Coordinates of C-alpha atoms in Angstrom, one line a residue:
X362 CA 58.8 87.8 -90.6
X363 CA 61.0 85.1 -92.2
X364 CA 61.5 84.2 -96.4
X365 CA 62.3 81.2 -97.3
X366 CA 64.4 80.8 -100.2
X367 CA 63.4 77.9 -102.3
X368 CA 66.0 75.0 -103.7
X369 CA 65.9 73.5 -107.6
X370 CA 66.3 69.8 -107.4
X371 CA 69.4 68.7 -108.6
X372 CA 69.3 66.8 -112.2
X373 CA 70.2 63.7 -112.3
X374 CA 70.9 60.6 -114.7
X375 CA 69.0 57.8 -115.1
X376 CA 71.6 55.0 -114.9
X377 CA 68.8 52.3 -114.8
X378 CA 67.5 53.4 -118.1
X379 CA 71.6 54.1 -119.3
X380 CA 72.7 50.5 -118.6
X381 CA 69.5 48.8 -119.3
X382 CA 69.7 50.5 -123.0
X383 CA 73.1 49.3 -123.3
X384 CA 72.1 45.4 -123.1
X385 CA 69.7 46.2 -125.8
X386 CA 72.6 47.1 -127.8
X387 CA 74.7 44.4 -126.8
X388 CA 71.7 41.7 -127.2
X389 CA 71.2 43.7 -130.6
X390 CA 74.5 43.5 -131.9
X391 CA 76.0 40.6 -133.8
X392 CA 78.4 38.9 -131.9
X393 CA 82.1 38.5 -132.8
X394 CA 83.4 34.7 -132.3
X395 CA 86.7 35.6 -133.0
X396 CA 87.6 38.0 -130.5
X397 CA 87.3 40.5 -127.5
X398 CA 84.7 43.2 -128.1
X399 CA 86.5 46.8 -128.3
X400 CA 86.3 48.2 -124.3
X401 CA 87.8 51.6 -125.8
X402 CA 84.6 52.0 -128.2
X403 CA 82.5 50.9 -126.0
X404 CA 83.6 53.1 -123.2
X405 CA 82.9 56.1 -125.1
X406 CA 79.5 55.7 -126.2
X407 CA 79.2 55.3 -122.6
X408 CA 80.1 58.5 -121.9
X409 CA 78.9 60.0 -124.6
X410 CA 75.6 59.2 -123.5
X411 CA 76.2 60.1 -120.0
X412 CA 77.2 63.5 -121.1
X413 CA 73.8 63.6 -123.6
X414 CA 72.0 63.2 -120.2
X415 CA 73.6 65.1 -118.3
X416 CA 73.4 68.2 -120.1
X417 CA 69.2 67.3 -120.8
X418 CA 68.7 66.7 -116.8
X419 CA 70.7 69.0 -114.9
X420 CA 69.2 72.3 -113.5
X421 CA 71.0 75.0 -111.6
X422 CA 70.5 75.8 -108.2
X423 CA 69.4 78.9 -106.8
X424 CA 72.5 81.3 -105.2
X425 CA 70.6 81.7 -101.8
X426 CA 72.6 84.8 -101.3
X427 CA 71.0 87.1 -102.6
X428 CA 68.0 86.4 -101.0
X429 CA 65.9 89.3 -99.6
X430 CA 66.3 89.9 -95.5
X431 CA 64.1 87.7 -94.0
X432 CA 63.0 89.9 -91.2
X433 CA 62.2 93.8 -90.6
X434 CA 61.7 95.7 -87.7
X435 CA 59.8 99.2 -88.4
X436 CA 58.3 101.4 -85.9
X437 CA 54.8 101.0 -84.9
X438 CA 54.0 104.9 -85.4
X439 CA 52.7 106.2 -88.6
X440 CA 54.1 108.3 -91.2
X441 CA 52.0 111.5 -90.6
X442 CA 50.1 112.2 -94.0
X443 CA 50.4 115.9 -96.3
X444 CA 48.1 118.2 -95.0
X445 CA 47.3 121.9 -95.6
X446 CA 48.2 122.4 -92.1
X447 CA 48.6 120.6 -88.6
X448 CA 48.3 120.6 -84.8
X449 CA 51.4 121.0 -82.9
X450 CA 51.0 117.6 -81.3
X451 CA 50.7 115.8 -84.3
X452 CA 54.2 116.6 -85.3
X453 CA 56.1 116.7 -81.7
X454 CA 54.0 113.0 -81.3
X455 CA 57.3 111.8 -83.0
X456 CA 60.9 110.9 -82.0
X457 CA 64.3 111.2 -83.0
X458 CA 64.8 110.5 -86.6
X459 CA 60.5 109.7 -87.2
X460 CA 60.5 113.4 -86.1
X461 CA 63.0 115.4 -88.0
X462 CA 61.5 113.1 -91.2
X463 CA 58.1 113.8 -90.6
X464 CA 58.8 117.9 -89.4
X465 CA 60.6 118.4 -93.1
X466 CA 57.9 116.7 -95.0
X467 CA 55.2 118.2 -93.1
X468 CA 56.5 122.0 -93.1
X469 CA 59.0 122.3 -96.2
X470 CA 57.3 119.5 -98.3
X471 CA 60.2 116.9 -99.0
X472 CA 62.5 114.6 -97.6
X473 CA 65.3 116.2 -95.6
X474 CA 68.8 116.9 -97.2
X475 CA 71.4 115.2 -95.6
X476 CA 72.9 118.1 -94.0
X477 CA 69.8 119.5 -92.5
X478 CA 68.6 115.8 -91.2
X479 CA 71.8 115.5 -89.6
X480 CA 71.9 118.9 -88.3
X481 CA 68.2 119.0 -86.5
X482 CA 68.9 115.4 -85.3
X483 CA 72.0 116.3 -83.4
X484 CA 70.2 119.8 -82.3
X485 CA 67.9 116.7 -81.0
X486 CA 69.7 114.9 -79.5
X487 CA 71.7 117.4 -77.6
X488 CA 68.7 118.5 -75.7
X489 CA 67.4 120.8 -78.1
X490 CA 63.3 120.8 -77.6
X491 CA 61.3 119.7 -80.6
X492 CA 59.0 123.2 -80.8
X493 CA 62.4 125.1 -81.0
X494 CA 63.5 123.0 -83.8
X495 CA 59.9 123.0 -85.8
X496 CA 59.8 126.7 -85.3
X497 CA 63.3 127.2 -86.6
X498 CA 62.3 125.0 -89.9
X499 CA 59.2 126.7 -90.0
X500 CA 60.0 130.3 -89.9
X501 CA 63.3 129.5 -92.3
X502 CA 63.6 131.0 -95.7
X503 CA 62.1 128.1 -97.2
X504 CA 59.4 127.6 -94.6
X505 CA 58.5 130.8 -94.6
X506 CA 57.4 130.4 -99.0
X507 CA 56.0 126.8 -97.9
X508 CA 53.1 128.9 -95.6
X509 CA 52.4 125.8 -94.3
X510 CA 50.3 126.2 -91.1
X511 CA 51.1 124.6 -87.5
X512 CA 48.6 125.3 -84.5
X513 CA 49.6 126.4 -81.3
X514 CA 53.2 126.4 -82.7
X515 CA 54.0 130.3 -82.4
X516 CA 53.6 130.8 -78.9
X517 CA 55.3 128.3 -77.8
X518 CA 58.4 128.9 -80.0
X519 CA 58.3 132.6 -79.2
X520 CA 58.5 131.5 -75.5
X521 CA 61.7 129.3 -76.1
X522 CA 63.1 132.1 -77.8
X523 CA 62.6 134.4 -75.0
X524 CA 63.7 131.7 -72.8
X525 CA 67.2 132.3 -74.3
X526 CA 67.2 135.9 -73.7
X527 CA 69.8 137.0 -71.1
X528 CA 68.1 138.5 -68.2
X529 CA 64.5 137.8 -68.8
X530 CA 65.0 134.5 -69.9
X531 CA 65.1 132.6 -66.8
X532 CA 62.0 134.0 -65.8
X533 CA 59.9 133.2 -68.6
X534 CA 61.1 129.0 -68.6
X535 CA 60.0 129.2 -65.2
X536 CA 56.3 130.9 -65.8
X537 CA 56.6 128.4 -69.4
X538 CA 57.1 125.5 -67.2
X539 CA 54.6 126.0 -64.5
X540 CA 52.5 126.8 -67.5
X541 CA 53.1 123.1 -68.7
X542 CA 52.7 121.2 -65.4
X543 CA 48.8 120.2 -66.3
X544 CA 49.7 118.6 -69.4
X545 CA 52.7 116.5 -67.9
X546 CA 50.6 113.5 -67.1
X547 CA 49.1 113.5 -70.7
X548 CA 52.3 113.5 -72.5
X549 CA 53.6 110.8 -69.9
X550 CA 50.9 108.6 -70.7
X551 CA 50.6 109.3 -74.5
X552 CA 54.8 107.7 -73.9
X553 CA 54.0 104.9 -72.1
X554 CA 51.6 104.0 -74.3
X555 CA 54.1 104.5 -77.1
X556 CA 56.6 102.3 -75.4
X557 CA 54.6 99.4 -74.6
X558 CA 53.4 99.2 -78.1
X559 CA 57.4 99.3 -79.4
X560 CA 57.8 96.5 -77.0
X561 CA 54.7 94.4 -78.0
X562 CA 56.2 95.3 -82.0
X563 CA 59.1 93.8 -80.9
X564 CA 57.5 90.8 -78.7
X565 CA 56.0 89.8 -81.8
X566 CA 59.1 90.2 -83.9
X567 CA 61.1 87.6 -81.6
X568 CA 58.3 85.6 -82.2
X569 CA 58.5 85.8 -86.2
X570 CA 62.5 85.2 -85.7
X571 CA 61.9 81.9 -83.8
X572 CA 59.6 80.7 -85.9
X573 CA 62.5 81.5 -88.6
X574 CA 65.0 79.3 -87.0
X575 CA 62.4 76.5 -86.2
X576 CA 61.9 76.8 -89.9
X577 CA 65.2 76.5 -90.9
X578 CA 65.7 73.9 -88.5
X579 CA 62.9 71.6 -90.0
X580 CA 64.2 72.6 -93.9
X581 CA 67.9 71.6 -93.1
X582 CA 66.5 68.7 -91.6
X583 CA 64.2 67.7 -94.4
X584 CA 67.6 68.0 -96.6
X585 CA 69.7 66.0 -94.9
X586 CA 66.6 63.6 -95.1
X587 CA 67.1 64.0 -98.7
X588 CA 70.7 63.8 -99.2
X589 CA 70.6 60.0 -97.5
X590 CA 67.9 58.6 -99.9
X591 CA 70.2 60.2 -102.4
X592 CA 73.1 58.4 -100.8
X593 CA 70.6 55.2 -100.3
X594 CA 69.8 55.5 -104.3
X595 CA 73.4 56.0 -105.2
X596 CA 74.3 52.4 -103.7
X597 CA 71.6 51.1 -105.0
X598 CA 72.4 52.1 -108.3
X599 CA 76.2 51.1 -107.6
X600 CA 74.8 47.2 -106.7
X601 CA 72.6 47.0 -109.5
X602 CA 76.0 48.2 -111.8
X603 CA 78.2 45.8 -110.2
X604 CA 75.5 43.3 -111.2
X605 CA 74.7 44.0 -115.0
X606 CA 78.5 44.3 -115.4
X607 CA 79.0 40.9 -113.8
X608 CA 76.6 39.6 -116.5
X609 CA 78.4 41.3 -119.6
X610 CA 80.9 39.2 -120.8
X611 CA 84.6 38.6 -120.5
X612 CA 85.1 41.1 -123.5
X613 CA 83.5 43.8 -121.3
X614 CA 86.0 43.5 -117.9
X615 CA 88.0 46.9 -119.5
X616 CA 84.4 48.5 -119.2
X617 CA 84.0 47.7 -115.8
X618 CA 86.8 50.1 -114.9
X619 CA 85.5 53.0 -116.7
X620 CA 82.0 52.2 -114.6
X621 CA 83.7 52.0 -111.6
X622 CA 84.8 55.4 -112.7
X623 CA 81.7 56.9 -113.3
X624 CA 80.4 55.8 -109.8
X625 CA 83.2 57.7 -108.1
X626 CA 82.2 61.1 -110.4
X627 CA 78.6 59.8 -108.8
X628 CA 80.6 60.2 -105.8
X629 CA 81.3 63.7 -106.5
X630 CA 78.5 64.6 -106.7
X631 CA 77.4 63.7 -103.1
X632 CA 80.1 65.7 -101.9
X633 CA 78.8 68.8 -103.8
X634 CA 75.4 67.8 -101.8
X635 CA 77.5 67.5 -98.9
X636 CA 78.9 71.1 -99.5
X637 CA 75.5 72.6 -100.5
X638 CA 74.4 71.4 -97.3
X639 CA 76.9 72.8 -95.5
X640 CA 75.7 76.3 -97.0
X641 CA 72.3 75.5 -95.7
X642 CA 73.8 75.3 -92.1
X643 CA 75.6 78.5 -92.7
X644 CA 72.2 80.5 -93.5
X645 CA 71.2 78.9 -90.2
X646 CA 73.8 80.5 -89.1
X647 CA 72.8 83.8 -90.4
X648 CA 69.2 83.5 -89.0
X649 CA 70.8 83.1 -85.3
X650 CA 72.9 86.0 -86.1
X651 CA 70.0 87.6 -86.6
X652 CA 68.4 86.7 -83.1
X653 CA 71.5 87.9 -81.7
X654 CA 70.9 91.5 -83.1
X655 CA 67.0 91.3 -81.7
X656 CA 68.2 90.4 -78.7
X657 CA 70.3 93.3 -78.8
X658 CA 67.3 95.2 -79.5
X659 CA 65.6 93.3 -76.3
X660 CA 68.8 94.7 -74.3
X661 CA 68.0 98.6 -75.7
X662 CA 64.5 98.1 -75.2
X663 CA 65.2 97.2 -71.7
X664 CA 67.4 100.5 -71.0
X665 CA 64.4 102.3 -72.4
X666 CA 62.2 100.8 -70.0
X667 CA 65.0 102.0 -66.9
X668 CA 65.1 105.3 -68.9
X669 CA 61.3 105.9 -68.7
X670 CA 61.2 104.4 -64.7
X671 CA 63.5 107.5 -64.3
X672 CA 61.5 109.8 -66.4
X673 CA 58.8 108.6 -63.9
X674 CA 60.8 110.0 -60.9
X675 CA 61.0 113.1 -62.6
X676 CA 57.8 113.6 -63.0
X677 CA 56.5 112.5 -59.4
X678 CA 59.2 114.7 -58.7
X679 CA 57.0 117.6 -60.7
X680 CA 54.1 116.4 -59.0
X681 CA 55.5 117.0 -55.5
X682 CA 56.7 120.3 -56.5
X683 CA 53.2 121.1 -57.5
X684 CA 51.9 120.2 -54.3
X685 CA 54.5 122.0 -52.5
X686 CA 53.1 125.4 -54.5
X687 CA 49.3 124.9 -53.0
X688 CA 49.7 127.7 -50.0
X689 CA 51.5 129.9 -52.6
X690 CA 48.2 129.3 -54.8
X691 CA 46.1 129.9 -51.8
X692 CA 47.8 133.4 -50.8
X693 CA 47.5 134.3 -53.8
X694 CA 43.9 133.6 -53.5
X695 CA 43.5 135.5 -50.5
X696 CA 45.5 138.3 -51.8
X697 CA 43.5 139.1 -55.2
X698 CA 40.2 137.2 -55.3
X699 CA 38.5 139.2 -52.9
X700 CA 37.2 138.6 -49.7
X701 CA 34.9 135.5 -49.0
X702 CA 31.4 137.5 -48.4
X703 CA 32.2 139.8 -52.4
X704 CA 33.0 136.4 -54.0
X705 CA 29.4 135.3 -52.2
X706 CA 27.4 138.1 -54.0
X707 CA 29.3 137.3 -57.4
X708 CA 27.8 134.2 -57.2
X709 CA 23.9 135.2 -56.3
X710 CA 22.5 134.5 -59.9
X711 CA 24.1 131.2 -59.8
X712 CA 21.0 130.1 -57.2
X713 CA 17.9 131.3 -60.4
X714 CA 20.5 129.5 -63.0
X715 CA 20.7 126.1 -61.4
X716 CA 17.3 125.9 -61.2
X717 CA 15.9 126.4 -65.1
X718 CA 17.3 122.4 -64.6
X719 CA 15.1 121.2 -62.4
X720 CA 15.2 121.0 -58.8
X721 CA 18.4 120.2 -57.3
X722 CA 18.5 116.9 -54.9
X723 CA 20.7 114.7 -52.9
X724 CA 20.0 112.6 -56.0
X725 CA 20.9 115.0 -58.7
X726 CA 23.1 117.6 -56.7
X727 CA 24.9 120.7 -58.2
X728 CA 28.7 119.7 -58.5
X729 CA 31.1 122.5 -58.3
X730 CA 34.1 121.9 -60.7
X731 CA 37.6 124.2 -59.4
X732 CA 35.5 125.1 -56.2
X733 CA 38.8 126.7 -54.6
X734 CA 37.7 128.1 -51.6
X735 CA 34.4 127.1 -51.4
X736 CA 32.1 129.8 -51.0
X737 CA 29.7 129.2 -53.5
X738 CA 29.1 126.0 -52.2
X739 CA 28.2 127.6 -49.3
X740 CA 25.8 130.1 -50.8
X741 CA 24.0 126.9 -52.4
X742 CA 24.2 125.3 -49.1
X743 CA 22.7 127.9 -46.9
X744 CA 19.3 128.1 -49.6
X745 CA 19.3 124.3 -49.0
X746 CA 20.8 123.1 -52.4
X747 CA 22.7 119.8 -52.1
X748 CA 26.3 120.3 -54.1
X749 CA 29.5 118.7 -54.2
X750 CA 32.9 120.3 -55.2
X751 CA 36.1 119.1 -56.8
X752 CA 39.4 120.9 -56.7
X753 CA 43.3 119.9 -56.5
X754 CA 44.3 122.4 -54.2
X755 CA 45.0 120.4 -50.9
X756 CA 44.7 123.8 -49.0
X757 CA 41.3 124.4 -50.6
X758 CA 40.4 121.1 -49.9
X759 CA 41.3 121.5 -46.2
X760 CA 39.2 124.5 -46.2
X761 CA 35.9 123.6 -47.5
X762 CA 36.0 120.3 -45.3
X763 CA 36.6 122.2 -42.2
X764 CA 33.4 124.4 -43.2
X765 CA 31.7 120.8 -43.8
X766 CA 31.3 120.7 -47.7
X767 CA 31.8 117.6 -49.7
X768 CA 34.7 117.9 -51.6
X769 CA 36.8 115.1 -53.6
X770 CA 40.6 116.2 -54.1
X771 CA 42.1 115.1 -57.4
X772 CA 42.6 116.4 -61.1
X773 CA 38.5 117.5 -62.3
X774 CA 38.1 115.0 -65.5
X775 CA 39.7 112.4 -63.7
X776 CA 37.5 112.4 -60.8
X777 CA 34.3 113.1 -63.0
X778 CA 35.0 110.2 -65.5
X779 CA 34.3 107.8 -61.8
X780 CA 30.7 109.4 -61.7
X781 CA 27.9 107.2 -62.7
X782 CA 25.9 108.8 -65.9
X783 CA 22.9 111.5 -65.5
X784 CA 23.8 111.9 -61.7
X785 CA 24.5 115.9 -61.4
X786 CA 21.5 118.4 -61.5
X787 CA 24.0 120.9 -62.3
X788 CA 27.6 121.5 -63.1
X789 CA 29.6 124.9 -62.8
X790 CA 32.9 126.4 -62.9
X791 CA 34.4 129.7 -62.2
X792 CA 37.5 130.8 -63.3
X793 CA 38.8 127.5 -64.4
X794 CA 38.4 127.1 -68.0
X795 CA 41.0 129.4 -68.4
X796 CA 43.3 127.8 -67.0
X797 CA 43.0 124.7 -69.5
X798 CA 44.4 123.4 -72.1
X799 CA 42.1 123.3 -75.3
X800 CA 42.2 119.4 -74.9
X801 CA 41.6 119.7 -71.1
X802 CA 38.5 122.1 -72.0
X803 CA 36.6 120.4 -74.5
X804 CA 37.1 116.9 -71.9
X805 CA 35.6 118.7 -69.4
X806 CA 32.6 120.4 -71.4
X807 CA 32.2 116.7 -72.1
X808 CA 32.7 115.1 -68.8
X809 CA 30.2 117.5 -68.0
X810 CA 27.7 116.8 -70.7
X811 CA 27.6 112.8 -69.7
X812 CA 27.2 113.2 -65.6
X813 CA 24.2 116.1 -66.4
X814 CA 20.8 114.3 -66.1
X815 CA 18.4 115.3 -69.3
X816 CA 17.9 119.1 -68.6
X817 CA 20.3 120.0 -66.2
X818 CA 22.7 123.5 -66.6
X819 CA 26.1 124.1 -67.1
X820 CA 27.5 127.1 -65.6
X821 CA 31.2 128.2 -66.7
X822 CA 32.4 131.6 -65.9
X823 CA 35.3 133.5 -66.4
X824 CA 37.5 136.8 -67.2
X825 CA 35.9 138.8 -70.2
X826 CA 38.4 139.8 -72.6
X827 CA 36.2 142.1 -73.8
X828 CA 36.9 144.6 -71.4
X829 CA 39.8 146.5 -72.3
X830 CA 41.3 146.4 -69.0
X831 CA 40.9 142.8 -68.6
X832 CA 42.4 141.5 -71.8
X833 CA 45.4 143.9 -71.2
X834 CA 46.6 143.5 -67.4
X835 CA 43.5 141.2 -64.8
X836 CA 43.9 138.6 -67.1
X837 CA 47.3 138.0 -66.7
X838 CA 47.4 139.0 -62.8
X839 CA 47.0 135.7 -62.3
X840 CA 50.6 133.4 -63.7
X841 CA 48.8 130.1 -64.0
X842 CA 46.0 131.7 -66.5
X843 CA 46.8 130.3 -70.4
X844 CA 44.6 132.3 -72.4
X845 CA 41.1 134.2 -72.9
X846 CA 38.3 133.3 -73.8
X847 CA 36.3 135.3 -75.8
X848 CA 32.3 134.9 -75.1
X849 CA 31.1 133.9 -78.4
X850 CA 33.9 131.5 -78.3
X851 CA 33.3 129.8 -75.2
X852 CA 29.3 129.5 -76.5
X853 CA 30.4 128.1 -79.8
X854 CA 32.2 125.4 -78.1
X855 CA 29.3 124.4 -75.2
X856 CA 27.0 124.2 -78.2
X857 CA 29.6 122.2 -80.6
X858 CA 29.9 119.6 -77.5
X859 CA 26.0 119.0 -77.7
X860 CA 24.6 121.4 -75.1
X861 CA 21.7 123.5 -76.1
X862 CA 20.2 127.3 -75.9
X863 CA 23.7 128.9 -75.0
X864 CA 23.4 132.0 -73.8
X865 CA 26.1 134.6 -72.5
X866 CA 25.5 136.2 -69.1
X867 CA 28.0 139.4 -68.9
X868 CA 28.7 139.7 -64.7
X869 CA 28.6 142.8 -63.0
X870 CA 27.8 142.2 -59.3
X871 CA 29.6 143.2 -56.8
X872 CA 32.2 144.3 -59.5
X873 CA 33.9 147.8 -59.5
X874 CA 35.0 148.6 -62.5
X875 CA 37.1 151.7 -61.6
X876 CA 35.9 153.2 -65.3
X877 CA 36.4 156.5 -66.1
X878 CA 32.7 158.4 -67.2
X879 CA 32.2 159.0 -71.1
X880 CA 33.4 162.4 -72.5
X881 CA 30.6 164.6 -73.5
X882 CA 29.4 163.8 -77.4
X883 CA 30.2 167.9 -78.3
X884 CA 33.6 167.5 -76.6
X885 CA 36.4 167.1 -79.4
X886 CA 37.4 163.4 -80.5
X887 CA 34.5 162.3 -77.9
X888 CA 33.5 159.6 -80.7
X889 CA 36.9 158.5 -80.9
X890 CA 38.3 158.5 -77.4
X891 CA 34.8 157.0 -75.8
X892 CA 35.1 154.1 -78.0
X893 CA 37.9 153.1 -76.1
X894 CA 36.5 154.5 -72.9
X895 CA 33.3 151.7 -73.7
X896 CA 35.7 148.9 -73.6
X897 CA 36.1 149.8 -69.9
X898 CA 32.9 149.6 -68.8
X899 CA 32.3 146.3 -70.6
X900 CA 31.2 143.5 -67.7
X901 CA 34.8 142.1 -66.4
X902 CA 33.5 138.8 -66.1
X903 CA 30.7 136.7 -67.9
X904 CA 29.2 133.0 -67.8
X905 CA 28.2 130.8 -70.2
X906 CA 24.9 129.1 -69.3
X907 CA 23.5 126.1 -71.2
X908 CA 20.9 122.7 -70.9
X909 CA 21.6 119.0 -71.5
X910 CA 19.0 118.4 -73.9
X911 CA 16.1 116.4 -72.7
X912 CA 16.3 113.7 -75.7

């Protein structure tokens, strides 16, 4: 945006009314026959009066120096507001100098000191990764009495730190960043998103700019329109001198000198226009000084844009390395799932389930979210059950189309968000949820909720952390598993998303739990060690089994 700085007109003095009261006078006064009328007298009431109306009429003019700047670029992104605690995301959303602002004022409660901004923006800049540098301000001295609270910040930050550990280090960035490849494409987009609104910010600020010089443009001319009818009135008021004086008398002709005076101070003063007008051309200049600087900007904005085209190789880059690890998924598979006719038995209650929704059709069809190798699509298959699958695995992919299931390859809420409304019977999962983000989660669980016709199930299964065994080694067999999911937690969420009648299902077919038997109650510390013994025998796996409510 542009101000424009306002002008006073400059006072000036009425020489029409000046010489036209003078005759008055001079009609007035009686004449003297016997000689020349004093010039010298007359002279100085002459400019005694000019100097009476001078210093009634003239005003000052503004100083346009000290004018405001006319224009200011801030960034689009909001200050993030003082809360009792926040998400991780909300605070790493930030960048450079928005980010170590908004971490201090967030975690420690003020504005950061100028050592400590300066500090964490060169840790920053250097490479340094923004959940290192939260954790290090939030577990300091002083954020450490703040208490404030930041989700999903500790295990992250306690990675990093191990990260810098000597020997195991290397190992856990690796399993850290394979841990992170699913949320890549979020946090790209969530960038480019970012970007393009700095550029549309600063699209519209090269806007305000040229309107700013057109402005200026029109306001200098308008003054030099102004400073030639003041030049126009000036000779006019010279003529119309020049006249009256030829009509005073021979006594006068000392006067006319003085007047021909005063019209070259009336002189001076058009060159003081002439100078203030040569200070509105150098604020013009200013304002395409100014243009210059955004078109710096445009130039930094433009090795941005190159910046994030090579952030985009990087990522494709990820992508491909992804792809590459599909058979190294796939053995793994092979090697710990179990063989295809167990993980066909695990499945059996899934056939009863999909049915308390109704019966399922080429119309309404069971879709199989993460169906890996596909055997219970097959199971479904062979009782006559239409079903579809959707996994990202190209191997798995390969395999279920060799066996002649449908199968669409692609990331799971992607490919469901294409699906027209109500057009699933049922919709499960095994063993995917945990590998999700919470984000990811709740979008699916969603995604799911929209495609389900009125009354159809939801099936999600996965590892039980309730057994003891599970929680504390199966669980993390698996390196691409993020966390558990305990059952009531799982059914909290299905119902929070609008699903109804949760239920948990605890698994135990075709599932050897390897548990060793109770100790006899009369056997010393029984009730103590068989609590712990219990925690084995708990199922190992359980599903959560919900309906899309009918209205």
């Amino acid at each position: 945006m542009t101000r424009d700085n306002g002008q006073a007109d400059r006072g000036s003095i009425d020489v029409d009314a000046l010489v036209a009261g003078m005759r008055r006078e001079l009609e007035e006064a009686p004449r003297v026959e016997a000689g020349p009328v004093d010039g010298r007298d007359l002279l100085a009431r002459v400019r005694a009066e000019l100097a009476r109306r001078r210093s009634q009429g003239e005003t000052a003019v503004r100083d346009e120096s000290s004018s405001a700047p006319a224009v200011e670029w801030v960034p689009s992104h909001p200050r993030i507001p003082p809360k009792r605690e926040y998400a991780l995301a909300e605070l790493t959303g930030f960048d450079d100098e928005d980010f170590v602002a908004n971490a201090y004022v967030a975690i420690l409660r003020r504005p950061p000191d100028p050592q400590g901004f300066a500090g964490v923006l060169h840790a920053l800049r250097e490479g340094k990764s923004k959940v290192e540098l939260l954790g290090n301000i939030r577990w300091s001295a002083e954020g450490v009495s703040r208490g404030v609270h930041v989700d999903g910040l500790l295990l992250p930050y306690t990675l990093v730190r191990w990260e810098q550990k000597r020997y195991i280090g290397p190992v856990v960035a690796w399993l850290h960043g394979l841990a992170k490849l699913g949320v890549t494409g979020r946090r790209q987009r969530i960038s480019e998103a970012r970007q393009a609104r700095e550029a549309h910010e600063l699209g519209r600020l090269l806007n305000r700019l040229a309107a700013a010089e057109a402005r200026a443009r029109r306001d200098g001319a308008r003054e030099m329109n102004q400073l030639a009818q003041q030049v126009r009135r000036g000779e006019r008021m010279a003529s119309r001198y020049e006249v009256i004086a030829n009509q005073v008398t021979e006594d006068l002709h000392s006067a006319r000198e003085e007047s021909r005076q005063e019209l070259q101070r009336f002189g001076e003063e058009l060159s003081q226009i002439r100078r203030e007008l040569g200070e509105a051309k150098t604020a013009l200049a200013t304002v395409r000084m100014d243009l210059d600087a955004a078109c710096q900007r445009l130039a930094q904005v433009t090795e941005m844009e190159q910046q994030w085209r090579e952030q985009q190789g990087i990522a494709e880059g990820a992508r491909r390395f992804a792809r590459a690890l599909d058979p190294l998924y796939a053995d793994f598979e092979d090697a710990f799932r179990g063989a295809r006719e167990m993980i066909r038995s695990r499945a059996a209650p899934y056939l009863d389930w999909v049915r308390e929704g109704g019966e399922i059709t080429a119309e309404a069809p069971i879709l199989d979210v993460g169906c890996g190798r596909g055997e219970w699509m097959e199971l479904a298959r062979d009782h006559g059950m239409h079903v579809r699958g959707i996994d990202i695995n190209r191997v798995f992919i390969e395999t279920c189309r060799a066996a002649g299931m449908d199968v669409s390859e692609g990331d799971a809420i992607e490919v469901m968000r294409a699906m027209p409304d109500a057009s699933m019977g049922a919709v499960t999962s095994m063993h995917l949820v945990e590998h999700l983000p919470f984000e990811s989660l709740i979008l699916l669980i969603d995604e799911a909720f929209r495609v389900l016709r009125p009354g159809g199930v939801i099936v999600l299964e996965t590892p039980n952390p309730e057994n003891l065994s599970v929680s504390s080694h199966w669980f993390f067999l698996d390196p691409t598993h993020r966390n558990p999911l305990p059952p009531v937690t799982l059914a909290w969420l299905v119902r929070e998303r609008g699903f109804v009648d949760p239920r948990i299902e605890r698994l135990t077919e075709a599932r050897d739990l390897n548990a060793p038997p109770l100790w006899p109650a009369d056997q010393p510390g029984a009730e103590t060690v068989n609590a712990v013994i219990e925690r084995l025998h708990v199922a190992a796996d359980y599903s959560i089994v919900a309906r899309k409510p009918h209205a």
